Tab-separated table of C-alpha atoms and ligand atoms in Angstrom:
chain	number	residue	atom	x	y	z
A	1	MET	CA	31.139	-44.478	-141.151
A	2	LEU	CA	29.040	-40.925	-142.622
A	3	GLU	CA	26.444	-41.922	-139.760
A	4	LYS	CA	29.074	-42.487	-137.051
A	5	ILE	CA	30.786	-39.424	-138.419
A	6	GLU	CA	27.208	-37.727	-137.891
A	7	ASN	CA	26.784	-39.279	-134.315
A	8	LEU	CA	30.551	-37.878	-133.212
A	9	LYS	CA	29.501	-34.492	-133.694
A	10	ARG	CA	25.570	-34.354	-132.472
A	11	GLU	CA	27.753	-35.760	-128.777
A	12	PHE	CA	30.321	-33.219	-129.465
A	13	ASP	CA	27.273	-31.217	-129.724
A	14	ALA	CA	26.164	-31.901	-125.788
A	15	GLU	CA	29.453	-32.108	-124.223
A	16	ILE	CA	30.769	-28.729	-125.303
A	17	GLN	CA	27.303	-27.683	-124.225
A	18	ASN	CA	27.207	-28.654	-120.620
A	19	ALA	CA	31.359	-27.921	-120.558
A	20	ASN	CA	31.744	-24.994	-118.261
A	21	ASP	CA	35.452	-24.516	-117.642
A	22	LYS	CA	39.131	-23.901	-119.561
A	23	ASN	CA	40.540	-27.713	-118.821
A	24	ALA	CA	36.742	-29.509	-120.092
A	25	VAL	CA	36.940	-27.627	-122.700
A	26	LEU	CA	40.384	-28.510	-123.995
A	27	ASN	CA	39.870	-31.736	-123.196
A	28	ILE	CA	37.377	-32.615	-125.597
A	29	LYS	CA	39.098	-30.457	-127.615
A	30	ALA	CA	41.721	-33.087	-127.261
A	31	ARG	CA	39.318	-35.691	-127.416
A	32	TYR	CA	37.785	-34.719	-130.951
A	33	ILE	CA	40.008	-33.074	-133.231
A	34	GLY	CA	43.615	-33.838	-130.509
A	35	LYS	CA	46.642	-36.128	-132.289
A	36	THR	CA	44.806	-38.752	-131.281
A	37	GLY	CA	40.884	-37.749	-131.176
A	38	LYS	CA	38.160	-39.784	-132.299
A	39	ILE	CA	38.238	-37.222	-136.027
A	40	SER	CA	41.555	-39.492	-136.918
A	41	GLU	CA	40.371	-42.784	-135.399
A	42	ILE	CA	37.683	-42.025	-138.403
A	43	LEU	CA	40.553	-41.364	-140.838
A	44	ASN	CA	42.999	-43.871	-139.980
A	45	GLU	CA	40.033	-46.749	-140.392
A	46	ILE	CA	39.515	-45.336	-143.741
A	47	ARG	CA	43.276	-45.646	-144.668
A	48	ASP	CA	42.154	-49.010	-146.707
A	49	ALA	CA	38.638	-48.515	-147.949
A	50	SER	CA	38.347	-47.432	-151.109
A	51	ILE	CA	38.865	-44.184	-153.407
A	52	GLU	CA	34.989	-42.227	-152.939
A	53	VAL	CA	35.035	-43.403	-149.052
A	54	LYS	CA	37.699	-42.695	-148.660
A	55	LYS	CA	36.931	-39.111	-150.768
A	56	SER	CA	33.465	-38.461	-149.273
A	57	VAL	CA	34.151	-39.620	-145.100
A	58	GLY	CA	37.197	-37.226	-145.634
A	59	ALA	CA	35.453	-34.485	-146.579
A	60	LYS	CA	32.798	-34.894	-144.097
A	61	SER	CA	35.114	-35.294	-141.945
A	62	ASN	CA	37.789	-32.345	-142.291
A	63	GLU	CA	33.872	-30.513	-142.664
A	64	ILE	CA	33.501	-31.859	-137.939
A	65	LYS	CA	35.993	-30.965	-137.848
A	66	ILE	CA	36.535	-27.393	-138.866
A	67	GLU	CA	33.580	-26.615	-137.389
A	68	ILE	CA	34.359	-28.439	-133.984
A	69	GLY	CA	37.482	-26.616	-133.716
A	70	GLU	CA	34.707	-23.173	-134.490
A	71	LYS	CA	32.731	-23.523	-131.366
A	72	ILE	CA	35.338	-24.806	-129.032
A	73	ASP	CA	37.033	-21.078	-129.338
A	74	LYS	CA	33.308	-20.108	-129.691
A	75	LYS	CA	32.716	-21.210	-126.207
A	76	MET	CA	36.813	-20.830	-124.951
A	77	GLN	CA	36.006	-17.081	-125.646
A	78	GLN	CA	32.242	-16.847	-123.496
A	79	ILE	CA	34.287	-19.146	-121.085
A	80	GLU	CA	36.264	-15.587	-120.688
A	81	THR	CA	34.255	-12.936	-121.312
A	82	ASP	CA	32.392	-15.078	-118.198
A	83	GLU	CA	35.422	-15.282	-116.088
A	84	ILE	CA	36.062	-11.345	-116.256
A	85	ASN	CA	32.751	-10.556	-116.090
A	86	GLU	CA	31.770	-12.524	-112.401
A	87	ASN	CA	35.822	-11.558	-111.127
A	88	LEU	CA	34.180	-7.179	-111.918
A	89	ALA	CA	31.595	-8.354	-110.136
A	90	LYS	CA	32.770	-9.998	-106.704
A	91	ASN	CA	35.757	-7.400	-106.953
A	92	TRP	CA	33.172	-4.602	-107.937
A	93	VAL	CA	34.037	-0.496	-106.288
A	94	ASP	CA	31.391	1.576	-106.710
A	95	VAL	CA	34.155	5.656	-106.600
A	96	THR	CA	31.621	7.329	-106.388
A	97	LEU	CA	30.992	5.907	-102.545
A	98	THR	CA	32.119	8.352	-99.460
A	99	ASP	CA	32.468	8.296	-96.541
A	100	SER	CA	32.211	10.000	-93.688
A	101	LYS	CA	33.179	13.578	-95.118
A	102	LYS	CA	34.850	14.793	-92.581
A	103	ASP	CA	37.756	12.049	-92.225
A	104	LEU	CA	38.659	13.784	-95.904
A	105	GLY	CA	42.306	15.530	-95.612
A	106	LEU	CA	40.639	17.911	-98.361
A	107	ASN	CA	37.188	18.743	-96.319
A	108	CYS	CA	38.372	19.136	-93.358
A	109	ALA	CA	41.420	21.211	-94.053
A	110	GLY	CA	41.299	22.765	-97.499
A	111	TYR	CA	44.755	22.535	-99.529
A	112	HIS	CA	48.372	23.025	-98.443
A	113	PRO	CA	49.161	27.067	-98.757
A	114	VAL	CA	51.977	25.940	-100.619
A	115	SER	CA	49.343	23.634	-103.191
A	116	ILE	CA	47.342	26.905	-103.643
A	117	VAL	CA	49.857	29.768	-104.166
A	118	GLN	CA	52.014	26.743	-106.538
A	119	ARG	CA	48.660	26.730	-108.765
A	120	GLU	CA	48.278	30.119	-108.839
A	121	ILE	CA	51.729	30.386	-109.928
A	122	GLU	CA	51.069	27.973	-112.320
A	123	ASP	CA	48.562	29.187	-114.021
A	124	ILE	CA	50.407	33.383	-114.527
A	125	PHE	CA	53.194	31.045	-116.371
A	126	ILE	CA	50.609	29.139	-118.402
A	127	SER	CA	49.361	32.968	-119.322
A	128	MET	CA	52.077	33.406	-120.083
A	129	GLY	CA	52.336	30.502	-122.284
A	130	PHE	CA	54.711	28.341	-119.962
A	131	GLU	CA	54.947	24.764	-119.821
A	132	ILE	CA	54.410	22.564	-116.828
A	133	LEU	CA	56.924	20.239	-116.176
A	134	ASP	CA	57.990	17.508	-113.629
A	135	GLY	CA	60.693	15.841	-112.675
A	136	PRO	CA	61.718	12.766	-110.100
A	137	HIS	CA	62.962	13.319	-105.956
A	138	ILE	CA	65.340	10.754	-107.140
A	139	GLU	CA	68.086	11.458	-108.945
A	140	ASP	CA	71.043	10.955	-110.237
A	141	ASP	CA	74.626	12.437	-110.157
A	142	TYR	CA	74.286	13.704	-114.356
A	143	HIS	CA	70.988	16.046	-113.739
A	144	ASN	CA	71.658	16.413	-110.515
A	145	PHE	CA	75.224	17.785	-110.661
A	146	GLU	CA	77.121	16.734	-113.979
A	147	ALA	CA	74.194	18.712	-116.658
A	148	LEU	CA	73.958	22.281	-115.071
A	149	ASN	CA	78.348	22.521	-115.107
A	150	ILE	CA	78.810	21.309	-111.326
A	151	PRO	CA	81.629	17.999	-112.713
A	152	SER	CA	82.499	16.123	-110.177
A	153	THR	CA	85.555	17.751	-108.264
A	154	HIS	CA	83.329	21.222	-107.881
A	155	PRO	CA	83.586	22.497	-105.013
A	156	ALA	CA	79.801	24.049	-106.105
A	157	ARG	CA	78.866	20.902	-104.585
A	158	ASP	CA	80.024	21.331	-101.499
A	159	MET	CA	77.202	24.824	-101.717
A	160	GLN	CA	74.127	21.722	-101.340
A	161	ASP	CA	75.007	18.780	-98.832
A	162	THR	CA	73.135	15.851	-100.086
A	163	PHE	CA	71.447	12.550	-99.307
A	164	TRP	CA	72.944	10.489	-101.494
A	165	PHE	CA	72.013	6.743	-101.657
A	166	SER	CA	73.865	3.770	-100.077
A	167	ASP	CA	74.903	3.474	-104.376
A	168	LYS	CA	76.503	6.917	-104.829
A	169	LYS	CA	74.848	7.297	-108.022
A	170	HIS	CA	71.286	8.765	-107.057
A	171	LEU	CA	70.672	11.290	-104.350
A	172	LEU	CA	67.505	13.410	-103.286
A	173	ARG	CA	67.742	16.352	-105.850
A	174	THR	CA	68.755	19.089	-104.158
A	175	HIS	CA	67.333	21.656	-106.530
A	176	THR	CA	64.558	21.612	-109.403
A	177	SER	CA	67.191	22.818	-112.047
A	178	THR	CA	67.017	19.218	-112.533
A	179	ILE	CA	63.973	19.761	-114.901
A	180	GLN	CA	65.854	22.320	-116.761
A	181	VAL	CA	68.037	19.058	-117.956
A	182	ARG	CA	64.824	17.078	-118.520
A	183	GLY	CA	62.895	19.970	-120.313
A	184	MET	CA	66.016	20.016	-122.993
A	185	GLU	CA	65.853	16.477	-122.964
A	186	SER	CA	62.539	16.702	-123.890
A	187	HIS	CA	61.995	19.744	-125.893
A	188	LYS	CA	63.353	21.219	-129.099
A	189	PRO	CA	63.935	25.439	-128.913
A	190	PRO	CA	62.342	27.556	-129.211
A	191	PHE	CA	60.385	26.828	-124.948
A	192	LYS	CA	60.083	28.456	-122.044
A	193	PHE	CA	58.951	25.746	-119.165
A	194	VAL	CA	57.910	25.919	-115.346
A	195	GLY	CA	58.770	22.908	-112.696
A	196	PRO	CA	57.744	22.530	-109.706
A	197	GLY	CA	58.727	20.430	-107.219
A	198	LYS	CA	59.999	19.748	-103.563
A	199	VAL	CA	64.308	19.115	-103.068
A	200	PHE	CA	65.874	18.031	-100.450
A	201	ARG	CA	69.192	18.977	-98.306
A	202	CYS	CA	70.955	18.051	-95.151
A	203	GLU	CA	70.677	21.340	-93.216
A	204	ALA	CA	70.609	22.025	-89.691
A	205	THR	CA	66.943	23.677	-89.646
A	206	ASP	CA	65.651	27.367	-88.300
A	207	ALA	CA	63.125	29.286	-89.049
A	208	SER	CA	64.443	29.543	-92.434
A	209	HIS	CA	65.405	26.413	-93.440
A	210	GLU	CA	64.690	22.491	-93.528
A	211	VAL	CA	65.849	19.211	-94.751
A	212	ALA	CA	62.927	19.156	-97.481
A	213	PHE	CA	60.982	22.160	-98.984
A	214	HIS	CA	59.554	23.206	-102.465
A	215	GLN	CA	60.904	25.022	-105.422
A	216	LEU	CA	59.460	26.426	-108.900
A	217	GLU	CA	62.612	26.233	-111.636
A	218	GLY	CA	62.069	28.353	-114.742
A	219	MET	CA	63.368	27.933	-117.478
A	220	LEU	CA	63.305	29.731	-121.015
A	221	VAL	CA	65.006	28.924	-124.180
A	222	ASP	CA	64.661	30.663	-128.120
A	223	GLU	CA	66.560	33.344	-129.929
A	224	ASN	CA	68.194	36.566	-129.056
A	225	VAL	CA	67.144	36.086	-125.301
A	226	SER	CA	68.481	39.374	-122.940
A	227	VAL	CA	68.457	39.855	-118.602
A	228	ALA	CA	65.521	43.222	-119.333
A	229	ASN	CA	63.551	39.696	-120.684
A	230	LEU	CA	64.104	37.905	-117.326
A	231	ILE	CA	63.879	40.870	-115.086
A	232	TYR	CA	60.520	41.723	-117.341
A	233	PHE	CA	58.907	38.112	-116.037
A	234	MET	CA	60.090	37.894	-112.801
A	235	LYS	CA	58.490	41.208	-112.228
A	236	THR	CA	55.538	40.431	-113.624
A	237	LEU	CA	55.717	37.123	-112.286
A	238	LEU	CA	56.102	38.993	-108.945
A	239	SER	CA	53.008	41.437	-108.569
A	240	GLU	CA	51.507	38.203	-110.523
A	241	ILE	CA	51.701	36.941	-106.806
A	242	PHE	CA	51.307	39.906	-103.962
A	243	LYS	CA	49.046	42.045	-106.020
A	244	LYS	CA	50.828	44.825	-105.475
A	245	GLU	CA	54.730	46.311	-106.769
A	246	VAL	CA	57.269	44.300	-105.079
A	247	GLU	CA	60.503	46.277	-104.074
A	248	VAL	CA	63.277	44.545	-105.455
A	249	ARG	CA	66.521	44.097	-105.328
A	250	LEU	CA	69.326	42.189	-107.862
A	251	ARG	CA	72.604	41.330	-106.687
A	252	PRO	CA	75.078	38.990	-108.516
A	253	GLY	CA	74.684	35.250	-106.962
A	254	PHE	CA	77.269	32.638	-107.856
A	255	PHE	CA	75.461	29.255	-109.242
A	256	PRO	CA	78.197	27.112	-112.394
A	257	PHE	CA	75.183	26.935	-114.290
A	258	VAL	CA	73.876	30.389	-114.986
A	259	GLU	CA	76.259	33.703	-116.484
A	260	PRO	CA	75.406	36.053	-115.348
A	261	GLY	CA	74.428	35.192	-111.923
A	262	PHE	CA	72.076	36.807	-110.030
A	263	GLU	CA	70.285	36.998	-107.204
A	264	LEU	CA	67.078	38.444	-106.832
A	265	ASP	CA	65.953	39.472	-103.407
A	266	ILE	CA	62.599	40.701	-101.949
A	267	ARG	CA	61.771	43.396	-99.451
A	268	CYS	CA	60.598	41.482	-95.970
A	269	LEU	CA	56.825	41.168	-96.065
A	270	ASN	CA	57.142	39.619	-92.979
A	271	CYS	CA	58.231	42.651	-91.150
A	272	GLY	CA	57.763	45.422	-93.771
A	273	GLY	CA	62.068	45.657	-94.278
A	274	LYS	CA	62.386	45.923	-90.194
A	275	GLY	CA	64.302	42.791	-89.988
A	276	CYS	CA	63.143	39.378	-88.526
A	277	PRO	CA	63.645	35.763	-87.734
A	278	VAL	CA	62.431	35.334	-91.745
A	279	CYS	CA	64.882	37.675	-93.548
A	280	LYS	CA	67.544	37.426	-91.041
A	281	GLN	CA	67.192	40.833	-89.917
A	282	SER	CA	67.997	42.007	-92.655
A	283	GLY	CA	64.622	43.748	-94.151
A	284	TRP	CA	65.498	41.165	-97.389
A	285	LEU	CA	64.478	37.741	-98.471
A	286	GLU	CA	66.550	35.466	-101.008
A	287	LEU	CA	63.263	34.752	-103.144
A	288	LEU	CA	65.003	34.333	-106.867
A	289	PRO	CA	68.291	33.152	-107.899
A	290	CYS	CA	67.959	33.533	-111.591
A	291	GLY	CA	70.938	34.489	-115.046
A	292	MET	CA	70.904	33.684	-117.931
A	293	VAL	CA	71.848	29.292	-119.315
A	294	HIS	CA	75.414	28.637	-119.506
A	295	PRO	CA	76.482	27.640	-122.892
A	296	ASN	CA	77.679	25.103	-121.084
A	297	VAL	CA	74.270	23.707	-119.811
A	298	LEU	CA	72.793	24.248	-122.944
A	299	LYS	CA	75.953	22.598	-124.737
A	300	TYR	CA	74.224	19.687	-122.339
A	301	GLY	CA	70.833	19.696	-123.258
A	302	LYS	CA	72.271	18.775	-127.450
A	303	ILE	CA	71.639	22.787	-128.355
A	304	ASP	CA	73.193	25.505	-131.068
A	305	THR	CA	74.616	27.943	-128.281
A	306	GLU	CA	74.744	29.711	-131.823
A	307	LYS	CA	71.687	30.110	-132.147
A	308	TYR	CA	69.352	30.178	-129.094
A	309	ASN	CA	70.224	31.797	-124.880
A	310	GLY	CA	68.047	31.849	-122.139
A	311	PHE	CA	66.403	32.557	-118.716
A	312	ALA	CA	66.475	30.332	-115.661
A	313	PHE	CA	65.157	30.637	-112.680
A	314	GLY	CA	65.122	28.855	-109.196
A	315	LEU	CA	62.320	30.626	-107.488
A	316	GLY	CA	61.541	29.241	-103.586
A	317	LEU	CA	58.395	29.072	-102.964
A	318	ASP	CA	58.427	28.396	-99.627
A	319	ARG	CA	59.770	31.673	-98.465
A	320	LEU	CA	57.177	32.760	-101.185
A	321	VAL	CA	54.039	31.364	-99.160
A	322	MET	CA	55.643	32.550	-96.028
A	323	MET	CA	56.339	36.454	-97.025
A	324	ARG	CA	51.774	35.512	-98.774
A	325	TYR	CA	50.434	33.990	-95.665
A	326	LYS	CA	53.037	35.737	-92.731
A	327	ILE	CA	53.799	32.734	-92.039
A	328	ASP	CA	57.056	33.169	-89.140
A	329	ASP	CA	58.585	30.012	-88.829
A	330	ILE	CA	59.775	27.628	-92.404
A	331	ARG	CA	59.005	24.709	-90.243
A	332	HIS	CA	54.957	24.681	-89.937
A	333	ILE	CA	54.857	24.493	-92.898
A	334	HIS	CA	56.183	20.806	-93.349
A	335	GLY	CA	55.088	19.943	-89.888
A	336	GLY	CA	51.455	18.364	-90.354
A	337	ASP	CA	49.644	20.083	-87.703
A	338	LEU	CA	45.923	20.483	-88.906
A	339	ARG	CA	45.322	23.792	-86.964
A	340	PHE	CA	48.070	25.143	-89.103
A	341	VAL	CA	46.725	24.070	-92.333
A	342	LYS	CA	43.586	24.550	-92.329
A	343	GLN	CA	43.517	28.309	-92.227
A	344	PHE	CA	44.288	28.654	-95.686
A	345	ALA	CA	41.588	26.679	-96.542
A	346	GLU	CA	40.461	27.268	-100.491
A	347	PHE	CA	39.046	24.968	-103.029
B	1	LIG	N1	69.312	25.604	-108.631
B	1	LIG	C1	69.554	26.974	-107.866
B	1	LIG	C2	69.448	26.772	-106.272
B	1	LIG	O1	68.482	25.212	-105.967
B	1	LIG	C3	69.061	27.342	-108.112
B	1	LIG	C4	68.960	28.600	-109.256
B	1	LIG	C5	68.156	27.692	-110.382
B	1	LIG	C6	69.596	30.020	-109.893
B	1	LIG	C7	67.675	28.634	-111.566
B	1	LIG	C8	69.713	29.898	-110.467
B	1	LIG	C9	68.752	29.572	-112.039
B	1	LIG	O2	69.795	26.836	-105.249
């Protein structure tokens, strides 16, 4: 009987060596150590044998059974590794490979002017200790309106004609102020961050209005924040961007999520203040709506309004780009015309 077990083991060794896919291995497993497999057969055969035979054959069978089990596991692992390697070899891609450089947007045109200015502003804010946050283009009512103190009945919703999805619950965000709400959800005060991004409004387009444009939201929450702090940060930002003192004016402005709210205008750099289509002949450009965060907004953000307050602003990125590069029509920015984009090649 012991010899039979030895033979069985030799047979198994030969078979397992030749098996080269998972099914074959599973088949061998069933035939040798399965419930009705060869080992079980042997154990059945010795059911009526003497205690000594049972002991020795039983022990040997168990030993072989364990050995077979281990070899099967090893073989399975080996087959899996081979499969992975084979797959890698088949689907191998050289990620460093570049084809003709002239077809790549980056090489033929450079960064888009909005990207150039956005990165520059991010750097300015990073140097002032701000974090950069992101948020989704598709938002829900809560993040775009409700948590910003704009309940569904509020007429301020009319200020932002909106692209709603057919479920009437989701929309393309109308402003980056959604990032304020998301920032408060993920941060404990004190904090300061900016959130750049694309926003969408159902607008009639003209030289200074587009249905999709860029904003850069900013929020700072701490103890004892004042309007003076807000003005300081805004002035630092603008003089860094334009590399010179820019003429600004502050007017009261209404936004439900700030109190008090302001419109920070800059003297139109396109026409020097004489009046042009970009500034709607007024000589001034509305660039930076801002204000002290409304306590209701902080409450939605679960912030203790007894202890903390803050300011927020929403920079119109496209307008800034237009000022910087003296672009006279916002529609160029989204026109996708390479002759336009090529002029700003910076890497
Ligand atoms: N979200 C406002 C808008 O798009 C701008 C804004 C941001 C105003 C932050 C005040 C504070 O019109």
